[in-house]
Coordinates of C-alpha atoms and ligand atoms in Angstrom, one line a residue:
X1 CA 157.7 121.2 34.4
X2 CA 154.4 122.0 34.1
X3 CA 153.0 125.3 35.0
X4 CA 151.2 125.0 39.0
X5 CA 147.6 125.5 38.4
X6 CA 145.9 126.0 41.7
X7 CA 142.2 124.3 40.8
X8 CA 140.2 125.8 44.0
X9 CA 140.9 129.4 42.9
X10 CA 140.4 128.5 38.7
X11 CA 137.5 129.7 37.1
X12 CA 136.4 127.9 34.0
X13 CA 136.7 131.2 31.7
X14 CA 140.3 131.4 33.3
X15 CA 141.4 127.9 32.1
X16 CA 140.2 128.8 28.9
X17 CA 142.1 131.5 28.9
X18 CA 145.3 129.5 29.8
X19 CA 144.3 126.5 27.1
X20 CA 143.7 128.9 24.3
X21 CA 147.0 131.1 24.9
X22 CA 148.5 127.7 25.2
X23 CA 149.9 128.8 28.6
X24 CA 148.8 125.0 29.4
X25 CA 148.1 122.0 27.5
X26 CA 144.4 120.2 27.8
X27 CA 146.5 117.1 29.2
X28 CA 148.4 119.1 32.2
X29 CA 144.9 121.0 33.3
X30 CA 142.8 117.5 33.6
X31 CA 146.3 116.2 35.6
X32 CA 146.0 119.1 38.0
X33 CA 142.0 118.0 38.8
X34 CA 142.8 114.7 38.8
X35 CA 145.7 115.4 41.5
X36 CA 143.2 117.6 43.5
X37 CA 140.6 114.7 43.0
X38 CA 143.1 112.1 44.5
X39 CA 143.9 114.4 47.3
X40 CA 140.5 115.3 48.5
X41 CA 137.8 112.8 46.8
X42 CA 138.4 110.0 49.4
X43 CA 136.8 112.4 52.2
X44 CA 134.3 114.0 50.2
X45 CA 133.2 111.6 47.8
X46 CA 131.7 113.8 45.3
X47 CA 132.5 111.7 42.4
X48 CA 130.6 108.2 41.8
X49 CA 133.0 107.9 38.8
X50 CA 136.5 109.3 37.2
X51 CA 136.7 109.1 33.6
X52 CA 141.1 109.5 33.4
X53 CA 140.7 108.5 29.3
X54 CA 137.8 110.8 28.5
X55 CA 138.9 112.9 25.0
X56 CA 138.8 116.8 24.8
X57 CA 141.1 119.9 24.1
X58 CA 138.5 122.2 26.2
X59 CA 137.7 122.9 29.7
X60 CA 136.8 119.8 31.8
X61 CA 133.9 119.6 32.9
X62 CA 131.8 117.1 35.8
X63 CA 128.2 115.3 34.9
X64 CA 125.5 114.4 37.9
X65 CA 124.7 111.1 37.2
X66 CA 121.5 111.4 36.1
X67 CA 123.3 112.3 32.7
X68 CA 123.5 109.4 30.0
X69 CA 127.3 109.4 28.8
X70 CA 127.7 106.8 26.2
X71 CA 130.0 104.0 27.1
X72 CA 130.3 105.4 30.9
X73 CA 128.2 103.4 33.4
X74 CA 125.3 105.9 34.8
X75 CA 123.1 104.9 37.9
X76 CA 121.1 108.0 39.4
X77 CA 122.8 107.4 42.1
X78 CA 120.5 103.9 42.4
X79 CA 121.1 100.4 43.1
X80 CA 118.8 99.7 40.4
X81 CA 120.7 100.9 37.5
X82 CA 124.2 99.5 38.6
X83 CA 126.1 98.0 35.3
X84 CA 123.8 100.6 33.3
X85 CA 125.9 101.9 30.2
X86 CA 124.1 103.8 28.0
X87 CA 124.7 103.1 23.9
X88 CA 123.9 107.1 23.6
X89 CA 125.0 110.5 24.8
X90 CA 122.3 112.8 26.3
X91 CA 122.1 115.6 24.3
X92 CA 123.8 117.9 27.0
X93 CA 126.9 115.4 27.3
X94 CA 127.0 115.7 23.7
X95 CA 126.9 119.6 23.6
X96 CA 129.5 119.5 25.9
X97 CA 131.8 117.5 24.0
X98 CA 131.3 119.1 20.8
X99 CA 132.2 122.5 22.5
X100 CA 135.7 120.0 23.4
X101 CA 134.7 119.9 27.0
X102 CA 136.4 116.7 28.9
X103 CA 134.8 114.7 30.9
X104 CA 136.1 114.6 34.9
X105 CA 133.3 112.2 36.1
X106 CA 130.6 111.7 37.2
X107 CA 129.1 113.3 40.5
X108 CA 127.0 112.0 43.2
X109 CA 123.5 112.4 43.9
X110 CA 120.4 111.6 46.1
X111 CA 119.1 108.2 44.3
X112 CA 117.1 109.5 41.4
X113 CA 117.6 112.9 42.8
X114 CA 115.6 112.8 45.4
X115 CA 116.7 114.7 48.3
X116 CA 118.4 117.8 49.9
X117 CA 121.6 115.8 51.0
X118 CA 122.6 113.6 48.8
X119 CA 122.7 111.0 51.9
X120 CA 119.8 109.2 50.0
X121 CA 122.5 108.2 47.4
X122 CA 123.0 104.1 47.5
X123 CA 126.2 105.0 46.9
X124 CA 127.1 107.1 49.8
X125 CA 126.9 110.8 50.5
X126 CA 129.0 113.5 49.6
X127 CA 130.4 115.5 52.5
X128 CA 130.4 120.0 52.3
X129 CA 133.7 120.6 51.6
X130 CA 133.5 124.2 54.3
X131 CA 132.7 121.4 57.2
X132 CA 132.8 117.8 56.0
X133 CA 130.6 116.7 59.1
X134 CA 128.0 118.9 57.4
X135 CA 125.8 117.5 54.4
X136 CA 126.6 119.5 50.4
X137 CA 123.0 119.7 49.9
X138 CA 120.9 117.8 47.3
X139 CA 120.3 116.4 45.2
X140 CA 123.3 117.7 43.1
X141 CA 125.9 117.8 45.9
X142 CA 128.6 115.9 44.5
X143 CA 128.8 118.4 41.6
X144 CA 128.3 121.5 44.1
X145 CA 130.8 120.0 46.1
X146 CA 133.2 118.9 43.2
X147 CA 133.0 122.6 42.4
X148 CA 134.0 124.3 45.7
X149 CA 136.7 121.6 46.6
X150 CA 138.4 122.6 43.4
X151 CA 137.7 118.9 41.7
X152 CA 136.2 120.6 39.1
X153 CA 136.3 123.7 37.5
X154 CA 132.4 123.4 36.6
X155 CA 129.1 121.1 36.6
X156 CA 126.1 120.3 35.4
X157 CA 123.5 119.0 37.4
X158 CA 119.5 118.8 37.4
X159 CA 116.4 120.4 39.3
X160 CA 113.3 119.1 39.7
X161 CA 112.5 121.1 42.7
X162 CA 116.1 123.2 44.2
X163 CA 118.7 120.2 43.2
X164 CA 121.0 122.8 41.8
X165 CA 120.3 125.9 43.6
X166 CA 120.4 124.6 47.2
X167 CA 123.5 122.8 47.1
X168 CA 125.4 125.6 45.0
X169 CA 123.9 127.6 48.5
X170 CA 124.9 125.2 50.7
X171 CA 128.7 124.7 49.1
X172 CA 128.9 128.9 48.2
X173 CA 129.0 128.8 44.3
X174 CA 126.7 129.6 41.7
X175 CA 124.2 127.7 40.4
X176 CA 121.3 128.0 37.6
X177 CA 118.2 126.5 37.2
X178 CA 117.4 127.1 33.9
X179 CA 113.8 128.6 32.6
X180 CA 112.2 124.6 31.9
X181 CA 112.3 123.9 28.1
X182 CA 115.5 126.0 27.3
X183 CA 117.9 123.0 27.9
X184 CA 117.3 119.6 26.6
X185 CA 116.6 116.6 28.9
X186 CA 116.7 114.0 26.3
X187 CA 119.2 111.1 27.6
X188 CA 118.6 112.5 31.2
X189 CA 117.4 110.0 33.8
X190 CA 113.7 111.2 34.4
X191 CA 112.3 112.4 38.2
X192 CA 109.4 114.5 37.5
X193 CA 109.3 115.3 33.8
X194 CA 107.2 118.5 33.9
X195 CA 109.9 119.9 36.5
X196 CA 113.3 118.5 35.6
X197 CA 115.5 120.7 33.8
X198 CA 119.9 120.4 33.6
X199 CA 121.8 123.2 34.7
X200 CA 125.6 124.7 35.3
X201 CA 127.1 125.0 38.3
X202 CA 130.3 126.8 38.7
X203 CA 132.5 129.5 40.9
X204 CA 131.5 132.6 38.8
X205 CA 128.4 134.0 37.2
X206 CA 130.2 134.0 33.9
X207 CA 131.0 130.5 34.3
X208 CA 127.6 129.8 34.4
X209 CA 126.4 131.7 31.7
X210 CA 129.2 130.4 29.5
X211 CA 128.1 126.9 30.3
X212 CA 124.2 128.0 29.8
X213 CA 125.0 129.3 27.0
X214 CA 126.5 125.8 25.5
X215 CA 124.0 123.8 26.8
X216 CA 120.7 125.7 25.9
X217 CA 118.8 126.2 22.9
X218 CA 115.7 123.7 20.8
X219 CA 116.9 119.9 21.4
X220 CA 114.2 118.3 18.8
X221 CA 114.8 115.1 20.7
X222 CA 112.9 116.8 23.3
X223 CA 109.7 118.3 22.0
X224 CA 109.3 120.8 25.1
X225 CA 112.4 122.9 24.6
X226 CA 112.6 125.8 22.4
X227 CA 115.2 127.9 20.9
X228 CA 116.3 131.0 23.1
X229 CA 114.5 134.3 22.7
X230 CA 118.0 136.0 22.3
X231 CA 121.5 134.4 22.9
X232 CA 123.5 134.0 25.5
X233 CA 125.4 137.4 27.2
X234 CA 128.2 136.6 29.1
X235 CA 127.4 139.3 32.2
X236 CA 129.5 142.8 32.9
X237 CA 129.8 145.9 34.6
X238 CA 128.4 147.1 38.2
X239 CA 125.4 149.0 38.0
X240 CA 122.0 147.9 38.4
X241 CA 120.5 151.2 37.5
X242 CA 117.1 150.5 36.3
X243 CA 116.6 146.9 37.6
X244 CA 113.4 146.9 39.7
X245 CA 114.1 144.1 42.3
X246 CA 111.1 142.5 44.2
X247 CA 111.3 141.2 47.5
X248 CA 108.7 138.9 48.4
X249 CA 107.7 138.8 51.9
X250 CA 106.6 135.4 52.2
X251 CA 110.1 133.7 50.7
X252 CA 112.4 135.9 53.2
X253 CA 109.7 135.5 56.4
X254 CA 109.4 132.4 56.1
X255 CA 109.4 130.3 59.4
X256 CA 112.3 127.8 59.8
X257 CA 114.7 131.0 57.9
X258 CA 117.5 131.3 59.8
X259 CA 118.2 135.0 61.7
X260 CA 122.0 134.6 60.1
X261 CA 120.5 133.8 56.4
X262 CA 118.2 136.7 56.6
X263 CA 120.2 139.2 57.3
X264 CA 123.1 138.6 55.0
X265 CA 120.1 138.0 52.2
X266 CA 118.7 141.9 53.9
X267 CA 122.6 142.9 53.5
X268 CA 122.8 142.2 49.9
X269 CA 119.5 143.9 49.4
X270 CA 121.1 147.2 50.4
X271 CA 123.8 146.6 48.4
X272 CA 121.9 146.3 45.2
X273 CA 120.3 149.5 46.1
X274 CA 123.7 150.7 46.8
X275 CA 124.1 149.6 43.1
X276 CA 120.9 151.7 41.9
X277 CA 118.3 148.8 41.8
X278 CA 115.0 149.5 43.0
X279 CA 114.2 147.3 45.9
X280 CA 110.7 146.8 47.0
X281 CA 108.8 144.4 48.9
X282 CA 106.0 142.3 47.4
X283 CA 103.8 139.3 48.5
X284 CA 103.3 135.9 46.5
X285 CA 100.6 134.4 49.6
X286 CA 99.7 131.5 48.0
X287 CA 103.0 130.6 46.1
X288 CA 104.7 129.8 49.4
X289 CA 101.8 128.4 51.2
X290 CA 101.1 125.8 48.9
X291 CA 104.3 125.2 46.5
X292 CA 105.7 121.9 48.5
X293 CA 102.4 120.7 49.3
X294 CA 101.7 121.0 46.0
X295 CA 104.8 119.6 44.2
X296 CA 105.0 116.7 46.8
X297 CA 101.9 115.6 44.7
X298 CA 102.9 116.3 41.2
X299 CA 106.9 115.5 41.4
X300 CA 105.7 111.8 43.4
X301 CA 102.8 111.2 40.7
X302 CA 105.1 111.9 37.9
X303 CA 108.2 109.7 39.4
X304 CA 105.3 106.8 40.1
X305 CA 105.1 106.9 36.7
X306 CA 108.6 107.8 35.5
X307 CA 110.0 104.7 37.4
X308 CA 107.7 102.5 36.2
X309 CA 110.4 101.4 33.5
X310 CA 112.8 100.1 35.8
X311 CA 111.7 96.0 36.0
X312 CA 115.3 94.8 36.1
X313 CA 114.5 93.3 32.3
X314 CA 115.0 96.8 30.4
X315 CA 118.1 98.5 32.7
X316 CA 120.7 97.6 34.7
X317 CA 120.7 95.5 37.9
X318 CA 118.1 92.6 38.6
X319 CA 117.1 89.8 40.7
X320 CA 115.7 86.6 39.3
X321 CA 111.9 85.5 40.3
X322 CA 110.7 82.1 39.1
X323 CA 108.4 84.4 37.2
X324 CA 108.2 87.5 35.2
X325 CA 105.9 89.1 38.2
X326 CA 108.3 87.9 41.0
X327 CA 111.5 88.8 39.1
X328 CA 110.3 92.8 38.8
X329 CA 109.3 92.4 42.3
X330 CA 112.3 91.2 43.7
X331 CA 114.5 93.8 41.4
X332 CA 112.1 96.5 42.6
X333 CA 112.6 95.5 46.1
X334 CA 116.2 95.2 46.1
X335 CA 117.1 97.8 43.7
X336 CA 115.5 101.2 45.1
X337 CA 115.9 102.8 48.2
X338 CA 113.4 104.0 51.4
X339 CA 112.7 107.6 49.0
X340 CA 112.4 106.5 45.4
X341 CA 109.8 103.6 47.3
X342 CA 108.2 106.1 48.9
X343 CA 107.7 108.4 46.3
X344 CA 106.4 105.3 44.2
X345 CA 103.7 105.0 46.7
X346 CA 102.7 108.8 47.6
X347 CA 102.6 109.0 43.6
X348 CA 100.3 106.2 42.6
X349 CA 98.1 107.2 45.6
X350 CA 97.6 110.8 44.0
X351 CA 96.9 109.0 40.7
X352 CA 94.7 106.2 41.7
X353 CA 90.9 106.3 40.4
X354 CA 89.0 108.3 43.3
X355 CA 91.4 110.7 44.6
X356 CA 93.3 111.3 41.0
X357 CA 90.7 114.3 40.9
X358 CA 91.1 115.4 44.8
X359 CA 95.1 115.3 45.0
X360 CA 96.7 115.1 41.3
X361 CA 93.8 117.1 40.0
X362 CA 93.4 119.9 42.5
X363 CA 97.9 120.1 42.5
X364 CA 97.4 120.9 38.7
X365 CA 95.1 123.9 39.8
X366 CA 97.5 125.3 42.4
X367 CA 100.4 125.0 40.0
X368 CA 98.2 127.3 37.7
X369 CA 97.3 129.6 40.7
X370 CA 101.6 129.6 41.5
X371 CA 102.5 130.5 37.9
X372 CA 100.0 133.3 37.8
X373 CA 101.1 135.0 40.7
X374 CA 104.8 135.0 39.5
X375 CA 103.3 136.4 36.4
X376 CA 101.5 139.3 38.7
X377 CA 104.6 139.7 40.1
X378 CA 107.0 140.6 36.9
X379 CA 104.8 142.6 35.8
X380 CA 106.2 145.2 38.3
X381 CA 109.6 143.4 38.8
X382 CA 112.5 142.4 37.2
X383 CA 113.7 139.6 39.8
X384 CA 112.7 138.7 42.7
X385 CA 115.4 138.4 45.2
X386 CA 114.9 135.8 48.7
X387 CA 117.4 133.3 50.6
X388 CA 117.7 130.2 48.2
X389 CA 118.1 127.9 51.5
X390 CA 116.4 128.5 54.9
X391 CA 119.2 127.1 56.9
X392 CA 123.3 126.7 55.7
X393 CA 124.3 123.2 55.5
X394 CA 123.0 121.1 58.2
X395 CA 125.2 118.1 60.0
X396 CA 124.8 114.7 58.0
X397 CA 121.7 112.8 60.0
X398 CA 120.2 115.1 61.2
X399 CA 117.4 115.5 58.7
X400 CA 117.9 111.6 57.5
X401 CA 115.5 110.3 59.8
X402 CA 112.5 112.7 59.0
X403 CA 111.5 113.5 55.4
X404 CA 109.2 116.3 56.1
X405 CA 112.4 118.1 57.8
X406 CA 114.5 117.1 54.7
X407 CA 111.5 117.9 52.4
X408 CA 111.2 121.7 53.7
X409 CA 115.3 122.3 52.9
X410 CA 113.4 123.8 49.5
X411 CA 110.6 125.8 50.4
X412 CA 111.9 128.6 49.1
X413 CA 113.0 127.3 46.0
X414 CA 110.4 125.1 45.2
X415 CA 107.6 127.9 44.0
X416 CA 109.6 129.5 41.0
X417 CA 110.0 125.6 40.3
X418 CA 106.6 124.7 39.6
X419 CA 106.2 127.7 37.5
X420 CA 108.9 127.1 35.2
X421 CA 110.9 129.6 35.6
X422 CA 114.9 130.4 36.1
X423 CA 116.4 130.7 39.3
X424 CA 120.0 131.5 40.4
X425 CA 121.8 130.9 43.3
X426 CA 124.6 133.0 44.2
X427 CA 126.4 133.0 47.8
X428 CA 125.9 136.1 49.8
X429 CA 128.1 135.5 52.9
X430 CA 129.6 133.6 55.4
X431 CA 126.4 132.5 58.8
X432 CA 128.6 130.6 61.1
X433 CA 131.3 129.7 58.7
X434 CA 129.3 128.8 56.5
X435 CA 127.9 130.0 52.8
X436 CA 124.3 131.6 52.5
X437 CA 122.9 131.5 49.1
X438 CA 121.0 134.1 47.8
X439 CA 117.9 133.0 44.9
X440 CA 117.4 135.7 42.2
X441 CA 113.9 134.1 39.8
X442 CA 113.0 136.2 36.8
X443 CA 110.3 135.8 34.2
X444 CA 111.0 133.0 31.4
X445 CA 114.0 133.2 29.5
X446 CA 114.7 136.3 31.7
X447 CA 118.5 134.4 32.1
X448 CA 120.6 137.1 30.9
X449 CA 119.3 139.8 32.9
X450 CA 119.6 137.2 36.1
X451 CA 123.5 136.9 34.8
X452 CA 123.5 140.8 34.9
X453 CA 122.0 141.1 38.1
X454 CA 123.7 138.5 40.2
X455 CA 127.1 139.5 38.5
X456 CA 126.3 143.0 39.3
X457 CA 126.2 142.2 43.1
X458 CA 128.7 138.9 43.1
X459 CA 131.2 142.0 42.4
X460 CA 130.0 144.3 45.1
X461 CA 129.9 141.2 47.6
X462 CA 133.5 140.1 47.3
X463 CA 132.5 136.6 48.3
X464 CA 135.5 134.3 48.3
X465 CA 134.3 130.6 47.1
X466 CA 137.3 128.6 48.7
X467 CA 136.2 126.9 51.8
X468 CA 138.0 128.5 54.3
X469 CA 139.9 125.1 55.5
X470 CA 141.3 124.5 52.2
X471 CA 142.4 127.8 51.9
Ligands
LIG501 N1 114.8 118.1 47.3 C1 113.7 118.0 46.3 C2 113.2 116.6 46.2 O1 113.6 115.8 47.0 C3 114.2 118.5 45.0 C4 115.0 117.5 44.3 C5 115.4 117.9 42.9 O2 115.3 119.1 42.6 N2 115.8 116.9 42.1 O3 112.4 116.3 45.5

């Protein structure tokens, strides 16, 4: 018989734990996701994919889509890469596997990961496993969901602009967006290139920094990542003595925050000091004001450019013109949704001759004027601690019908985006039933004191991550 592993209350360090003490064989711990998967899947659909033959003596482990995994078809959650199996590995799925990770899957996703819902998937959405009539978040919900459902034990996903850290708030787990250039997005199916970065999602903060600290490092397949200033510390103890925390007034005053996200975000604040952190309010004015104006030009014009590749002759699906012109017409048509199209077109506007200068131009200049005041800003902080989300997870629809709604889901994580740096996402509390996420952003490369920090508090908030239906 074999032992009864309950996979929503697993953590990833414990089934390594189990695996190495050979409590539990590789083979029994993938059966016991793959039972949970069978079970719940069907309603929450965060998995585009199973893999049941995938090799591996380690932990397993679920991929967004917008991985490459050789021989396993990868779409972006698009029509136009249907039939797509990539001949390679990116270079996280094949840090994975060499660490003896085992593939579950692959996890749902807003087409090309863009969105906040993952109901821009042509595949479907994903449904929040705390209220399946409410949305996981976006664009990585299927691997936030997968996580919290118990479907797997941990994720990667990818964030251009809060694709990680706003589902992991919206679904109550952890997620990290790495600092960009610290993990490797060779073989990863491009959005916005100067934005992208992979990252781990998972139920503890030493999940995640176990996972960061498998995936990171200099890729020299990708000539913008470089290797870590010091390695990886897998977080402990409980104090925060010494850890000047910085409150910025704009991310937690924001309009559109809601009073239940506030004040558990205010609650955690006290607890931190509690801890012995310093907390103190600061102001980055412009960094809110401008960040989502300002990366709805740069992560469009980038995309225009990114999915300029996708002609129906190179990838995937396609439909047949009587000419070369007709045929990538017809495939473009058919093959991408209302967002990626739209994106298209917002992005070659910003880029076209005459208002390159005014849109793409002048973005470029506010991204400067973003990072700088971040910079201002560590140089009397630590982290800076806000709400990662404004609102907890909203009913499916309700924000389909009106991107600027849909687009504002990441104000708050959007800033620390454009100026590369890491941001966490830990959950904070329950707001009617459902998980707040709390954002903690540090300098570059700052991860390990984020792990310290949000481990720190994770312990002193006592935040159970089942859903409380599944419980
Ligand atoms: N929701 C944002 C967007 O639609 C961010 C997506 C992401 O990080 N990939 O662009």
């Amino acid at each position: 018989m074999a032992p009864v592993v309950d996979t929503l209350r697993l953590t990833a360090e414990e089934a390594k734990g189990l695996l190495e003490r050979g409590e539990l064989t590789a083979a029994e711990l993938r059966g016991a996701y793959f039972d949970a998967i069978g079970e719940r899947d069907p309603e929450l659909h965060c998995y585009l994919r199973t893999t049941e033959d995938a090799e591996g003596e380690g932990v397993p482990i679920a991929l967004k889509d917008v991985i490459s995994t050789k021989g396993v078809e990868t779409t972006a959650g698009s029509r136009i890469l249907s039939g797509y199996v990539p001949v390679f590995d990116a270079t996280v799925a094949a840090r994975v596997k060499e660490a003896g990770l085992s593939l579950l899957g692959k996890t749902n996703l807003d087409e090309f990961a863009m969105g906040s819902s993952t109901e821009n998937s042509a595949w479907g959405p994903s449904r929040n496993p705390w209220d399946p009539a409410r949305v996981p978040g976006g664009s990585g919900g299927g691997s936030a969901a997968a996580v919290s459902a118990g479907l797997a034990p941990w994720a990667l996903g990818s964030d251009t602009g809060g694709s990680i850290k706003q589902p992991s708030a919206l679904c109550g787990n952890v997620g990290l967006r790495p600092t960009y250039g610290s993990v490797s997005r060779y073989g990863i199916v491009a959005f916005a290139s100067s934005l992208d970065q992979i990252g781990p999602v998972g139920k503890t903060v030493r999940d995640v920094a176990l996972l960061y600290s498998i995936i990171a490092g200099r890729d020299p397949r990708d000539s913008t990542t470089a290797e870590l200033p010091e390695p990886v510390r897998l977080p402990e103890g409980d104090s925060l003595a010494g850890v000047r925390i910085g409150v910025p007034t704009e991310l937690n005053e924001a309009e559109g925050i809601e009073p239940g996200v506030r004040d558990l975000v205010r609650r955690a604040l006290d607890l931190a000091a509690d801890l012995g952190a310093e907390v103190e309010e600061c102001s980055l004015p412009r960094s809110v004001r401008y960040g989502l104006s300002c990366y709805y030009l740069i992560a469009p014009a980038e995309a225009s450019s990114n999915l300029a590749r996708y002609d129906g002759v190179r990838y995937g699906a396609r439909v047949d013109g009587e000419t070369y012109v007709e045929t990538v017409e017809r495939t473009r048509d058919a093959g991408f949704g209302d967002e990626p199209k739209r994106r298209i077109m917002l992005g070659t506007y910003a880029l076209s001759a005459g208002y390159f200068e005014a849109f793409y131009g002048q973005a470029q200049k506010v991204r400067t004027v973003i990072a700088r005041e971040h910079a201002a800003a560590f140089e009397r902080f630590d982290v800076l601690v806000s709400p990662t989300s404004p609102t907890v997870a909203f009913r499916l629809g309700e924000k389909a019908a009106n991107p600027l709604a849909m687009y504002l889901s990441d104000l708050l994580t959007i800033p620390s985006c454009m100026a590369g740096l890491p941001g966490l996402n830990i959950p904070c509390g329950l707001s009617e039933g459902l998980p707040v996420g709390l954002q903690l952003v540090g300098p570059q490369f700052s991860e390990n004191a984020l792990f310290r920090t949000a481990h720190a508090l994770e312990g002193a908030l006592g935040f159970d991550p089942v859903p409380e239906r599944l419980r």
